[in-house]
């Protein structure tokens, strides 16, 4: 066996550079690059190794470890999980800064390879700078925080351990069902230690996405269940996009006279004006999709985790006899709430289900209801996004302006605040993947960093990041990275002076406005933050606009710009779209000195009575 003597870090770099993927007949590097922030825990080992492969595997420097991992995660999502990135950090704070991002990837089932540095395996210099020192357990380090948010975690304390560890990592990262973050914690001394690795370990490897076909008996049972349905309804989740099943979904819906409600992750599975697309479903659903979901007797859940925003905290589907068909590549999801599982890739699953349903169509009365609900919804929704003379525009009116100046191939990126709900209801998605919402973890601070990753994955598409003032303040530093790397974004920053959506939720649960909007928060001086000046200081073009007309002008200018632009607009913190939507389970205090809370609790208990447990 021929071997090659490399450090453990050099072996990792070489191995990653040898991993390829085939997309539309083209062989591409599986890892588009490595995000890195160096410290003593990785600069000598991983730093030296990445420098050695920089022509084949580029290294990108970021400003915050969480931000760089968000960029990597967004890249993978915008690449339908077929390409990905790795992230390396120092030990201690650099590593734990990435834990939140690991959770984002874990919830959203997205591949990312996290390579935090770790303490010395030989323990000779203990305790090193940033070592947390457990009194009771010598095997614990700060990186153990990654365990619950990694699909696979390993600590590498000998150089040859990476041979099985990297192979296992690749299995997880490229498996559609198991897919999620992998953390390999790399002991600092081991990174620099040499070993005679087999040359074969570094041979080029091309991975192709695995498409799991349905089990015969599950397919027959699911098809029989659907054939009996009088009011079937499809819920399309992120799995549709991950699998590239948009055409299969459209075909399935058309052939069988079915309507589709899209989850946050599934939005843009169908073009917004496809006749079968009733738009968003659930807590932030359209009146149209929810009307059908409420009556549905068979819910065909495709590639969705069925999280509470989709199921209205399990109170949305009201037919007492309704069944769910869980078409999902992961059995964990396919069997939720007593669903009839159909474990399969979304695309081949829909194709085979369609064959099994040959000749069957949903009853015409039900189809007619879907079409008329859709027409009603769009009439009702238009008045929320149209401009008015109001002093401060609502989020929906800003969305209307962005929509009017956008093209169908644009990608809108968002994650937290009031915007996700408004975008879910109102955004008219064009091409697939044009709606990029991180609403699994809804992590404030994802937006700008995520936008950078989306732009890297889709260089030919305009990327529009929509972000609230709160989320922007939480993490904005990758705006400088977007300028530095020439990854142009248009950022629309909606400044309502605080955490608008949580203030509204607080009021809805009977609470006094408290600690959310800046004005209701302990302060000596009310901050007047000049967001445009801030963004300009990071190198972006920046402008503060006054009203919807100026916003549209600025958006048009930003399209032509070659560097990131931040457009700041003041918005109304109290306005939101009351049409559509559904109850969401947010626990209201059982006892309170506030009459408003007691009233909200009564309503809450009434709503709880409609919640379905288990079925
Ligand atoms: C990291 C993180 N911390 C806290 C929350 C809870 N949270 C959700 S939305 C929100 C407020 C967001 O404020 P902003 O971005 O200004 O949007 P707005 O609500 O004003 O629309 C908070 C605190 C969260 N989702 N993520
Ligand atoms: Mg805000």
XYZ file of C-alpha atoms and ligand atoms in Angstrom:
642
model
C 0.000 0.000 0.000
C 1.507 3.330 -0.949
C 1.261 5.961 1.702
C 1.796 9.646 2.024
C 3.064 11.363 5.144
C 0.858 14.286 6.092
C -0.303 16.064 9.197
C -3.838 15.298 10.256
C -4.896 18.809 9.136
C -3.195 18.395 5.756
C -4.960 15.069 5.321
C -8.349 16.674 6.041
C -7.715 19.470 3.550
C -6.572 17.036 0.871
C -9.520 14.699 1.503
C -12.082 17.513 1.294
C -10.575 18.794 -1.952
C -10.950 15.302 -3.466
C -14.715 15.078 -2.813
C -16.810 15.806 -5.911
C -20.453 15.888 -6.840
C -22.268 15.472 -10.117
C -24.890 18.096 -10.909
C -26.661 18.009 -14.285
C -23.851 15.931 -15.755
C -21.130 18.288 -14.528
C -18.522 17.185 -11.981
C -18.008 19.918 -9.369
C -16.146 20.094 -6.058
C -18.553 18.923 -3.332
C -17.003 21.445 -0.934
C -17.160 24.908 -2.471
C -14.745 26.204 0.145
C -13.856 26.469 3.797
C -14.854 29.355 6.020
C -12.181 30.044 8.593
C -11.476 32.266 11.548
C -8.115 31.342 12.966
C -6.884 31.352 16.540
C -4.246 29.374 18.403
C -6.488 26.299 18.150
C -6.342 26.050 14.345
C -3.974 28.587 12.782
C -0.846 26.447 12.806
C -2.538 23.134 11.933
C -5.607 23.811 9.769
C -4.273 27.196 8.689
C -1.122 25.730 7.175
C -3.059 22.875 5.600
C -5.705 25.098 3.964
C -3.015 27.345 2.563
C -1.563 24.285 0.837
C -4.811 23.493 -1.037
C -6.027 27.070 -1.586
C -6.073 26.625 -5.392
C -8.440 23.652 -5.181
C -10.310 24.439 -2.002
C -10.589 28.178 -1.348
C -10.573 29.574 2.175
C -12.850 32.483 3.057
C -12.410 34.660 6.109
C -15.464 35.895 7.963
C -16.060 38.171 10.950
C -18.088 35.940 13.240
C -18.032 32.141 13.493
C -21.810 31.916 13.733
C -22.098 34.151 10.684
C -19.698 32.100 8.596
C -21.519 28.899 9.472
C -24.825 30.559 8.553
C -23.310 31.404 5.173
C -22.209 27.783 4.750
C -25.658 26.488 5.731
C -27.448 28.888 3.387
C -25.080 27.844 0.608
C -26.040 24.196 1.117
C -29.761 24.998 1.196
C -29.576 27.123 -1.957
C -27.617 24.247 -3.573
C -30.390 21.755 -2.731
C -27.902 20.049 -0.357
C -25.835 18.858 -3.334
C -22.915 21.130 -2.520
C -21.689 22.316 0.842
C -18.942 24.090 2.785
C -16.783 23.444 5.835
C -16.045 25.834 8.716
C -12.987 25.852 10.933
C -12.542 27.743 14.189
C -10.153 28.022 17.077
C -10.983 26.387 20.409
C -13.198 27.966 23.070
C -15.264 31.013 22.073
C -14.577 30.636 18.358
C -15.920 27.110 18.551
C -18.919 27.790 20.764
C -19.864 30.795 18.617
C -20.697 28.151 16.022
C -23.005 26.071 18.239
C -26.110 28.138 17.402
C -25.374 27.733 13.714
C -25.008 23.976 14.220
C -28.524 24.021 15.660
C -29.751 25.932 12.586
C -28.330 23.211 10.334
C -29.631 20.450 12.607
C -33.225 21.719 12.586
C -33.210 22.415 8.864
C -31.513 19.111 7.954
C -28.706 20.884 6.127
C -25.191 19.581 5.574
C -22.254 21.523 6.987
C -18.884 20.233 8.173
C -17.812 21.988 11.369
C -14.169 21.714 12.327
C -13.611 23.460 15.655
C -10.175 23.245 17.243
C -9.992 21.401 20.546
C -7.689 21.202 23.575
C -4.391 19.308 23.459
C -4.885 15.536 23.237
C -1.593 15.049 25.118
C -2.764 17.385 27.915
C 0.825 18.562 28.471
C 0.210 22.326 28.482
C -3.180 22.066 30.286
C -5.035 24.241 30.911
C -4.461 26.089 27.666
C -5.943 29.461 26.871
C -9.748 29.078 26.546
C -9.870 25.540 27.993
C -13.001 25.339 30.151
C -11.633 22.730 32.638
C -14.337 20.448 33.965
C -13.594 19.494 37.604
C -15.245 16.103 37.231
C -14.704 14.905 33.680
C -11.364 14.996 31.895
C -12.933 14.143 28.530
C -15.191 17.210 28.418
C -14.283 20.310 26.425
C -16.260 23.319 25.200
C -16.924 21.372 22.011
C -19.184 18.922 23.825
C -21.816 21.651 23.334
C -21.969 20.487 19.720
C -23.115 16.957 20.583
C -26.890 17.552 20.726
C -26.805 19.679 17.588
C -24.653 17.419 15.435
C -25.856 14.406 13.475
C -22.391 13.009 13.956
C -19.829 14.222 16.478
C -16.294 12.998 16.964
C -13.201 14.240 18.713
C -9.985 13.561 16.865
C -7.145 12.814 19.265
C -4.979 10.666 16.960
C -4.191 11.483 13.323
C -5.383 8.132 11.924
C -8.815 8.601 13.533
C -9.828 10.876 10.693
C -9.812 7.947 8.254
C -13.036 6.412 9.605
C -14.287 9.770 10.920
C -14.202 11.545 7.550
C -15.769 8.552 5.833
C -18.583 8.554 8.389
C -18.883 12.344 8.003
C -19.346 12.021 4.255
C -21.989 9.329 4.709
C -24.004 11.645 6.947
C -23.476 14.810 4.898
C -24.579 13.194 1.639
C -27.405 11.033 2.978
C -30.806 12.652 2.294
C -32.400 11.157 5.415
C -29.556 11.550 7.923
C -28.292 14.838 6.522
C -27.264 17.545 8.981
C -24.246 19.098 10.652
C -21.154 17.021 11.318
C -18.695 18.208 13.951
C -15.162 16.911 14.052
C -13.409 18.530 17.004
C -9.741 18.640 16.124
C -7.292 18.524 19.020
C -4.752 21.257 18.436
C -1.653 19.080 18.782
C -3.164 16.293 16.677
C -3.778 18.732 13.802
C -0.010 19.121 13.541
C 0.890 15.451 14.035
C 2.036 13.449 10.990
C 0.903 9.981 9.904
C 1.482 7.751 6.880
C -1.966 7.898 5.269
C -2.892 5.467 2.485
C -2.883 7.311 -0.855
C -6.227 5.698 -1.702
C -7.843 7.764 1.047
C -7.358 10.852 -1.139
C -8.713 9.425 -4.393
C -11.330 11.575 -6.089
C -14.827 10.503 -5.074
C -17.992 11.590 -6.868
C -21.185 11.420 -4.856
C -24.600 11.344 -6.477
C -27.781 12.014 -4.505
C -29.482 8.837 -3.323
C -33.134 8.645 -4.345
C -34.960 6.245 -2.060
C -37.857 4.510 -3.823
C -41.033 3.739 -1.892
C -41.625 0.376 -0.291
C -44.316 -1.532 -2.281
C -46.664 -2.102 0.594
C -46.407 1.458 1.937
C -47.103 2.743 -1.565
C -50.191 0.549 -1.977
C -51.586 1.477 1.426
C -50.974 5.201 0.864
C -52.549 5.093 -2.595
C -55.603 3.220 -1.278
C -56.024 5.831 1.454
C -55.817 8.697 -1.036
C -58.224 7.027 -3.497
C -60.905 7.084 -0.798
C -60.344 10.770 -0.052
C -63.080 13.276 -0.791
C -61.069 16.302 0.322
C -57.373 15.615 -0.165
C -54.800 18.373 0.326
C -51.044 18.508 -0.217
C -48.624 20.196 2.180
C -45.308 20.843 0.425
C -42.218 21.219 2.621
C -38.533 21.843 2.114
C -38.000 18.227 1.067
C -39.676 19.037 -2.251
C -36.940 21.558 -3.037
C -34.110 19.473 -1.592
C -35.181 16.652 -3.878
C -35.772 18.821 -6.962
C -39.365 17.584 -7.059
C -41.063 20.774 -8.271
C -42.057 19.374 -11.673
C -43.183 16.082 -10.124
C -45.316 18.004 -7.620
C -46.911 20.166 -10.333
C -47.624 17.082 -12.411
C -49.062 15.194 -9.433
C -51.342 18.092 -8.484
C -52.519 18.635 -12.063
C -53.163 14.962 -12.807
C -55.164 14.319 -9.660
C -56.900 17.688 -9.243
C -55.111 18.512 -5.986
C -54.206 21.752 -4.244
C -50.977 22.585 -2.472
C -50.183 24.615 0.628
C -46.504 25.499 1.032
C -44.596 25.546 4.338
C -41.924 28.176 4.975
C -39.212 25.791 3.733
C -41.375 24.543 0.869
C -42.372 27.923 -0.560
C -41.357 28.315 -4.235
C -41.963 24.591 -4.864
C -44.645 25.787 -7.266
C -44.748 29.107 -9.103
C -47.100 31.391 -7.179
C -49.585 31.560 -10.032
C -49.687 27.827 -10.660
C -53.437 27.094 -10.362
C -52.795 24.371 -7.753
C -50.735 26.639 -5.490
C -52.840 28.105 -2.690
C -49.776 29.702 -1.094
C -48.646 29.423 2.481
C -50.293 27.049 4.954
C -50.634 27.132 8.737
C -50.146 29.850 11.339
C -48.985 32.258 8.652
C -51.099 30.638 5.956
C -53.294 32.174 3.303
C -57.033 32.083 3.837
C -57.212 29.824 0.783
C -54.745 27.121 1.842
C -56.055 27.086 5.398
C -59.679 26.788 4.267
C -58.804 23.565 2.472
C -56.477 22.324 5.205
C -59.234 22.735 7.792
C -61.619 20.488 5.873
C -59.101 18.038 4.425
C -59.765 14.344 5.042
C -56.366 13.211 3.732
C -53.330 15.447 4.113
C -50.507 14.416 1.818
C -47.489 15.796 3.669
C -44.526 15.886 1.282
C -41.035 16.567 2.631
C -42.203 18.410 5.738
C -41.304 18.130 9.420
C -44.868 19.219 10.285
C -43.667 21.825 12.749
C -46.225 23.853 14.692
C -46.329 26.737 12.213
C -47.446 24.249 9.550
C -50.002 22.342 11.628
C -51.385 25.338 13.550
C -50.013 23.600 16.633
C -52.040 20.550 15.515
C -55.353 22.431 15.489
C -55.454 23.306 11.774
C -56.644 19.998 10.316
C -60.125 19.820 11.803
C -61.783 16.789 10.200
C -61.967 14.294 13.085
C -61.333 11.393 10.700
C -58.541 12.972 8.700
C -55.439 10.941 7.990
C -51.971 12.022 7.027
C -49.835 10.385 4.363
C -46.230 11.156 5.315
C -44.144 11.150 2.148
C -40.694 11.758 3.553
C -37.194 10.429 3.062
C -36.801 10.250 6.845
C -39.025 7.766 8.737
C -38.864 10.025 11.813
C -40.907 12.604 9.867
C -42.966 10.190 7.774
C -44.604 8.624 10.837
C -45.479 11.733 12.866
C -49.019 11.945 14.269
C -49.972 8.451 13.277
C -49.339 9.223 9.606
C -49.395 6.480 7.015
C -45.688 6.500 6.149
C -44.423 6.592 2.597
C -40.689 6.671 3.106
C -39.167 7.914 -0.132
C -37.430 10.712 -1.925
C -40.042 13.375 -2.730
C -39.539 13.242 -6.490
C -39.655 9.506 -7.066
C -42.229 9.157 -4.290
C -44.608 11.549 -6.055
C -43.953 9.912 -9.414
C -44.686 6.418 -8.130
C -47.668 7.569 -6.082
C -49.064 9.210 -9.194
C -48.736 5.949 -11.104
C -50.444 4.074 -8.294
C -53.289 6.621 -8.444
C -53.652 6.416 -12.238
C -57.144 7.423 -13.320
C -58.084 8.868 -9.929
C -59.012 12.518 -9.446
C -60.261 14.480 -6.453
C -64.023 15.242 -6.581
C -64.872 18.250 -8.727
C -66.718 20.145 -6.001
C -63.530 20.131 -3.917
C -61.422 21.307 -6.843
C -63.858 24.136 -7.497
C -63.634 25.198 -3.858
C -59.829 25.404 -4.096
C -59.961 27.622 -7.175
C -62.489 30.029 -5.714
C -60.648 30.263 -2.372
C -57.506 31.195 -4.282
C -59.250 34.030 -6.128
C -60.736 35.365 -2.872
C -57.397 35.286 -1.107
C -55.558 37.286 -3.723
C -58.281 39.919 -3.703
C -58.075 40.145 0.102
C -54.269 40.105 0.207
C -53.722 42.877 -2.345
C -54.984 45.596 -0.012
C -52.252 44.759 2.516
C -49.353 45.089 0.073
C -50.633 48.082 -1.913
C -49.096 51.429 -0.934
C -51.180 53.852 1.154
C -50.682 57.340 2.545
C -50.009 56.022 6.056
C -47.181 57.876 7.790
C -45.268 54.665 8.427
C -45.629 51.743 6.016
C -46.347 48.232 7.248
C -44.037 45.273 6.588
C -46.557 44.059 3.985
C -46.393 47.361 2.100
C -42.598 47.157 2.029
C -42.923 43.598 0.713
C -45.246 44.928 -2.003
C -42.583 47.436 -3.082
C -39.848 44.805 -3.141
C -42.116 42.506 -5.147
C -42.987 45.180 -7.705
C -39.325 45.914 -8.418
C -38.151 42.287 -8.389
C -37.801 39.719 -11.134
C -39.081 36.121 -10.934
C -35.567 34.724 -10.578
C -34.682 36.853 -7.532
C -34.101 35.183 -4.188
C -35.579 36.772 -1.075
C -33.795 35.815 2.160
C -35.169 36.160 5.697
C -35.250 34.354 9.039
C -36.824 36.021 12.068
C -39.143 38.788 13.263
C -42.446 39.861 11.792
C -41.212 39.551 8.227
C -41.298 35.735 7.910
C -45.039 35.640 8.546
C -45.760 38.527 6.194
C -43.480 37.150 3.491
C -44.980 33.687 3.848
C -48.462 35.104 3.251
C -47.651 37.688 0.625
C -44.452 36.919 -1.293
C -45.197 35.728 -4.803
C -42.360 33.335 -5.470
C -41.254 32.840 -9.059
C -38.499 30.351 -9.840
C -37.777 27.494 -7.425
C -35.549 28.408 -4.456
C -36.481 32.074 -4.918
C -37.787 32.114 -1.356
C -35.094 31.342 1.194
C -36.527 31.427 4.700
C -34.719 29.977 7.684
C -37.782 29.237 9.779
C -36.734 25.980 11.345
C -34.651 27.722 14.001
C -35.770 31.240 13.000
C -32.400 32.500 14.070
C -32.031 36.268 14.326
C -28.813 37.256 12.624
C -29.041 34.604 9.902
C -30.249 37.004 7.241
C -27.156 38.844 5.990
C -24.700 35.992 6.520
C -27.222 33.629 4.922
C -27.575 36.024 2.008
C -23.827 35.752 1.379
C -24.113 31.947 1.193
C -27.118 32.134 -1.144
C -25.286 34.534 -3.445
C -22.265 32.197 -3.539
C -24.570 29.328 -4.533
C -26.595 31.372 -7.055
C -24.240 33.991 -8.521
C -26.598 34.743 -11.401
C -29.585 35.588 -9.215
C -30.274 38.865 -7.428
C -30.334 38.220 -3.693
C -32.596 40.458 -1.616
C -32.204 40.187 2.138
C -35.113 41.471 4.205
C -34.237 42.101 7.824
C -35.653 43.837 10.893
C -33.681 46.334 12.965
C -33.412 43.818 15.819
C -32.015 41.044 13.674
C -29.662 43.455 11.914
C -28.263 44.664 15.229
C -27.810 41.103 16.446
C -25.512 40.207 13.568
C -24.541 42.319 10.607
C -20.786 41.912 10.315
C -20.887 39.611 7.293
C -22.106 42.664 5.377
C -18.418 43.607 5.307
C -17.674 40.075 4.071
C -20.205 40.480 1.251
C -18.383 43.637 0.144
C -14.947 42.055 0.591
C -15.854 38.951 -1.442
C -17.899 40.803 -4.057
C -21.004 38.809 -3.108
C -23.525 41.514 -3.796
C -26.692 41.733 -1.745
C -29.583 44.142 -1.610
C -30.529 44.475 2.035
C -33.886 46.016 2.925
C -33.776 46.952 6.599
C -37.141 47.594 8.246
C -36.656 49.794 11.282
C -39.618 49.697 13.662
C -37.453 50.541 16.685
C -37.440 47.160 18.326
C -38.780 43.649 18.466
C -42.093 44.423 16.797
C -43.460 40.895 16.416
C -42.693 39.902 19.998
C -44.308 43.110 21.240
C -47.435 42.140 19.272
C -47.300 38.604 20.646
C -46.896 40.018 24.160
C -50.029 42.108 23.682
C -51.924 39.171 22.201
C -51.141 37.087 25.293
C -52.431 39.857 27.562
C -49.056 41.335 28.426
C -48.191 45.011 28.824
C -45.789 46.278 26.172
C -42.536 45.643 27.976
C -38.901 45.192 27.016
C -39.496 44.702 23.280
C -39.805 48.054 21.525
C -36.968 50.378 22.540
C -39.446 52.917 23.928
C -40.797 50.310 26.389
C -37.353 49.276 27.543
C -35.223 50.519 30.439
C -33.209 53.376 29.049
C -31.470 56.582 29.900
C -31.279 57.746 26.304
C -33.543 56.372 23.617
C -31.138 55.190 20.908
C -31.556 56.765 17.511
C -29.570 54.330 15.456
C -28.333 55.543 12.092
C -28.460 52.217 10.272
C -27.461 53.740 6.933
C -24.318 55.256 8.461
C -23.565 51.930 10.120
C -23.931 49.967 6.893
C -21.837 52.513 4.997
C -19.091 52.145 7.585
C -18.913 48.435 6.698
C -18.345 49.319 3.048
C -21.872 48.906 1.696
C -23.761 51.502 -0.259
C -26.427 52.721 2.072
C -29.456 54.932 1.907
C -32.296 55.847 4.211
C -35.553 56.230 2.292
C -38.699 58.065 3.191
C -41.715 56.005 2.207
C -42.624 53.419 -0.398
C -42.005 55.587 -3.490
C -38.405 56.319 -2.509
C -37.947 52.663 -1.559
C -38.901 51.540 -5.055
C -36.457 54.020 -6.611
C -33.666 52.824 -4.332
C -34.438 49.173 -5.065
C -34.196 49.802 -8.801
C -30.830 51.525 -8.320
C -29.564 48.700 -6.112
C -30.245 46.171 -8.880
C -27.727 47.865 -11.088
C -25.110 48.234 -8.361
C -22.101 45.947 -8.217
C -21.724 46.083 -4.472
C -24.051 45.438 -1.574
C -26.639 48.104 -0.873
C -28.516 48.588 2.389
C -31.823 50.424 2.124
C -33.260 51.534 5.454
C -36.946 52.333 5.885
C -38.929 53.224 9.010
C -41.945 50.959 9.498
C -44.978 50.657 11.757
C -44.308 48.218 14.629
C -48.000 47.550 15.254
C -49.307 46.744 11.769
C -49.522 43.176 10.482
C -51.783 41.200 8.163
C -54.857 39.990 10.000
C -56.314 38.146 6.997
C -55.538 34.441 6.800
C -53.443 32.823 9.510
C -54.282 30.348 12.238
C -54.030 29.942 16.003
C -50.569 29.179 17.371
C -49.954 27.567 20.753
C -48.107 30.064 22.943
C -48.711 29.223 26.594
C -50.579 31.992 28.445
C -50.144 32.248 32.265
C -52.781 30.336 34.210
C -52.963 32.997 36.923
C -52.100 36.676 36.736
C -52.862 40.000 38.404
C -53.585 41.359 34.925
C -57.188 41.139 33.708
C -55.899 41.114 30.106
C -53.857 37.989 30.808
C -56.815 36.253 32.433
C -58.958 37.062 29.382
C -56.224 35.810 27.053
C -55.960 32.634 29.163
C -59.691 31.946 28.661
C -59.306 32.247 24.912
C -56.207 30.107 25.099
C -58.051 27.325 26.907
C -60.812 27.421 24.279
C -58.216 27.099 21.558
C -56.433 24.271 23.381
C -59.676 22.312 23.237
C -59.318 22.209 19.442
C -55.761 20.869 19.549
C -55.346 17.244 18.508
C -53.123 15.065 20.572
C -51.341 12.294 18.772
C -53.636 11.526 15.845
C -31.229 34.602 18.188
C -32.660 34.874 18.499
N -32.985 35.468 19.672
C -34.280 35.708 19.962
C -35.280 35.348 19.111
C -36.737 35.637 19.498
N -37.251 36.671 18.566
C -37.939 36.329 17.465
S -38.333 37.647 16.529
C -37.608 38.722 17.620
C -37.599 40.181 17.313
C -37.006 40.519 15.986
O -36.888 41.905 15.862
P -36.705 42.564 14.452
O -35.646 41.869 13.689
O -36.555 44.029 14.598
O -38.068 42.210 13.703
P -39.556 42.722 14.069
O -40.089 41.771 15.083
O -39.457 44.104 14.577
O -40.294 42.598 12.798
C -37.075 38.030 18.701
C -36.390 38.672 19.840
C -34.890 34.718 17.910
N -35.772 34.287 17.011
N -33.582 34.521 17.612
Mg -37.911 45.527 14.542
